[in-house]
Amino acid sequence: MSVIVVLIGFSLFVAVGFLIAFLWSVKSGQYSDTYTPSVRVLFEDEKSKKEKEIVKETKIKEENKLDN
Amino acid sequence: MATELKTKNQIICYHCGDICKDESIAIEEKYFCCSGCKTVYEILNQGELCIYYNFQENPGISPKNFESKRFDYLDDTLTITKLLDFSDEKISKITFFIPQMHCSSCIWLLENLFKLNPAITSSTVNFVRKELSVKYLHEKISLKEVVVLISSIGYEPQINLDTAEKKIETKSNKSLYYKVGVAGFCFGNIMMFSFPEYFSITTADSLLKSFFNYLNLILSLPVFFYSASDYFVSAYKGLRKKIINIDVPLSLGILVLFLRSVYELLILNQAGYFDSLAGLVFFLLIGKILQEKTYDAMNFERDYKAYFPLSVIIKQNEIEKSIPVANLMVGNRIIIRQNEIVPADAILMNGDGLIDYSFVSGESHPIDKVSGEMIYAGGRQKSGLIELEVIKEVSQSYLTQLWNNDTFNKKTESEFTNFSNTVSKYFTIVILIIAFVAAAFWLSVSSFTAINVFTSVLIVACPCALALSTPFTLGNTMRIFGRNKFYLKNASVVEMMAKINSIVFDKTGTITESGKSDIIYTGRILNTTELKCIKSLVRSSTHPLSKKIFDSIDGSDFFPVTKFNEPIGKGIEGVVYGNIIKIGSSDFVNLKIIETEVDVIRTRVYVSINSEVVGNFTISNSYRMGIDKVVKNLSSEYQLSLLSGDNNGEKDNLLKIFKSESQLHFKQSPEDKLNFIKQLQSDKSKVLMVGDGLNDAGALSQSDVGISVTDDVSNFTPACDAIIDSGQLKNISTFLKFSKTSLKIIHLNFLISFFYNLVGLSFAINGMLSPLIAALLMPVSSISVVLVATLATNFFAKKRGLLSL
């Protein structure tokens, strides 16, 4: 049964990890603004739009090459 | 008829969604209400930022006509260093407060400032607190240019002495979250390690059992020394002032719980009450978080400095430069532009003074001043540029004297004897008596049992329900009020509201509203020339209605007016730019309609151009809609009065709202208002004051509950206990009733906890309190109190229509 001491030590170690993660998340301000990120995530990044277009164009070009 | 016209002819501004007066300001098919909105659109178009309009219809904010000159003080290095959060050789960082942001489009635009000017490296919005932090390269762009850029797209930051002097600190709030995290972590683990104890598993392995117990001890140390520290500090402070506040019995309970558990473990090798200890502290802290949940966007802590400009332009040897207001000396020559506030008492040297003292005295008519006259601090210059000589330093001015009145050293929550503090005093005394009596009784049996019983009583009679019911009920009440745009400074305001028996209204800005919004033109869309003609004609008249029409039309150049005639009580007429224009009553413009309703609230003024009636201006008699109903509702239960800084010209209209003349008090200076409240309070009245917080700040502070009415909740928060959105003023009687309901819910909770304490004490007195019973009773009582508090408040809020079902 004394193996349980090791297991508990390990479980506490994991739990302390979670506690530290929580404290860190508070400290780094993840709870100071809970609204803006939810909006920000919806903004289309124009760079990625342009990249997509470039990717599309290159695909079309490649296809054309293959056809020829 | 009028409404039909309205809906047909309304053009909505593409940028801000306001109603356009005509089609004159347009780009392609997009119409704008003013050149400001058009400019913003052009700026965004150039920066390829028109996605802004995709997130929301007409999201923009119409920029106020600002002059970039107004921000000259931002060139002053002293001011800059005061405002900046951080600066090195290349990058500076600053945080602005921008109350205008209101939707996702705003966020998007403000976070894409770098597209407008690449010298801005990043800009991040905190929408909850309406803040924008900007990083910029200060070699390429100055702070002033940054502010001008943000203002030019309609988001003028609020910069004042207040923001420069103290950055809002959130550290205290964070430490509470740390404490909850630690307490919760320890509570969960201690519960787990107490399982053998709960199931009374008798292991042969005594080593394992004590291992668990010692783990619990180690885990409870951070709870006792860190998480619970606030309670001990507060109790100690209370006792030093000879006050028994709610934290005294709490600390006593926690202390005894800890000491007895340590004693049982180290001496008797028993489990102790570590789980109850951690659970108790955890629940208490959760309650505290609820209680401290204030509205981030509201900064209630403002003083007079918030109204003063940050800097002022002084003239020395014909050179103008701007210096911080704090450095202003007696004898300095200062330059004040239109709409700026005079920062210190001064003598007018040059220019036409037209000073609006509404801010100081409540008198809404500006006063003419000529050279050599004295102008007091707080006056707002209304006509052009003036030059003054300072005769008193900023801090000694009349305004600051008023604001430094003792009443502004606002009662803090700790001195406020609220219900739970009163009860906890008696509670502590009674519990101590019970503990001593029970201990004395058991002494005859054995001294060991006596000490046991003594500590058990203190442990089980923990005032957790006392401590929890108040924050949960009041916190939830505040949340419900907040949803209805009624924001309280702290929870004790709810308790005060329930005790109110007298209500005082301020007139200007409370019962009446001001601004452009109360004049609406309906009819044929007018072109610019026609508008200019109308503006030129009303300019020649001194009638208040003419003035309102004049203010509602943009433009600054005029046509000459000939054959001007003003038959009294009918209207005005004249020839402008070759057009015969008549403005006045329907008879006067020969319109054949019968005014069906004689309306107190609205007045109509008709316009005819070359004997064709083109439309009318509807001018609301600036009383807030529904104010008469509000007053009627309140008059049955409360003693009402009205204070006004103006003369009694409005008396007849006010008598339609208020019952008797004795309730009305005119020509009240801010000091009079303050003294009026004091006088009411000396008659044992609990006074609620509703004002706009501008010229009645002293009275608002003096009153037991000061509510400031505002059209833009985030825009202006003077010294008051609560802020209410002007649209919600009609619900004020509901709010007052609900505050009483909240107190009743708290009383109910006290009964429930009383029952638990009765059960617990019966165990404790008989010396039968085992850790298991304590561990069961304490969380169950806490949780049931929390449940009753939240569910009951929500239920009654729904019943009263404060929460949607």
Short mmCIF file of C-alpha atoms in Angstrom, two decimals, chain A residues 1 4-5 8 11-12 15-16 19 22-23 26-27 29 32-36 39-40 43 46, chain B residues 51 55 104 107-108 111 115 124-128 174 177-178 181 185 189 193 208 211-212 215:
data_model
loop_
_atom_site.label_atom_id
_atom_site.label_comp_id
_atom_site.label_asym_id
_atom_site.label_seq_id
_atom_site.Cartn_x
_atom_site.Cartn_y
_atom_site.Cartn_z
CA MET A 1 0.00 0.00 0.00
CA ILE A 4 0.06 5.07 -2.72
CA VAL A 5 2.36 7.67 -1.18
CA ILE A 8 -0.33 10.86 -4.25
CA SER A 11 -1.03 13.54 -8.33
CA LEU A 12 -0.23 16.55 -6.16
CA ALA A 15 -2.40 19.44 -9.48
CA VAL A 16 0.22 22.03 -8.49
CA LEU A 19 -2.57 25.71 -9.96
CA PHE A 22 -4.13 29.25 -13.27
CA LEU A 23 -2.06 31.78 -11.35
CA VAL A 26 -4.51 35.52 -14.06
CA LYS A 27 -1.15 37.29 -13.89
CA GLY A 29 -4.14 39.28 -17.86
CA SER A 32 -8.84 41.32 -17.64
CA ASP A 33 -10.71 41.45 -20.93
CA THR A 34 -13.03 38.61 -21.73
CA TYR A 35 -14.88 40.26 -24.60
CA THR A 36 -12.49 41.68 -27.16
CA VAL A 39 -14.67 39.62 -31.52
CA ARG A 40 -11.11 39.73 -32.72
CA PHE A 43 -11.79 39.46 -38.16
CA GLU A 46 -6.42 40.36 -45.09
CA ILE B 51 -14.26 46.54 -44.19
CA PHE B 55 -19.35 44.17 -39.45
CA SER B 104 -17.05 45.16 -33.17
CA ILE B 107 -12.54 47.26 -32.24
CA TRP B 108 -11.52 46.36 -35.75
CA GLU B 111 -6.78 47.69 -33.92
CA LYS B 115 -2.80 50.85 -41.79
CA THR B 124 -4.86 46.77 -28.78
CA VAL B 125 -8.37 47.28 -27.51
CA ASN B 126 -9.70 46.28 -24.14
CA PHE B 127 -13.39 46.58 -24.84
CA VAL B 128 -14.58 45.89 -21.31
CA LYS B 174 -5.79 40.09 -9.14
CA TYR B 177 -8.16 35.73 -7.76
CA TYR B 178 -4.82 34.28 -6.66
CA GLY B 181 -7.12 29.80 -6.80
CA PHE B 185 -6.80 24.00 -4.96
CA ASN B 189 -7.15 18.16 -2.34
CA PHE B 193 -7.28 13.18 1.42
CA LEU B 208 -0.81 6.02 5.89
CA PHE B 211 0.43 10.73 6.21
CA PHE B 212 -2.92 11.93 4.89
CA LEU B 215 -0.67 16.38 4.03
#
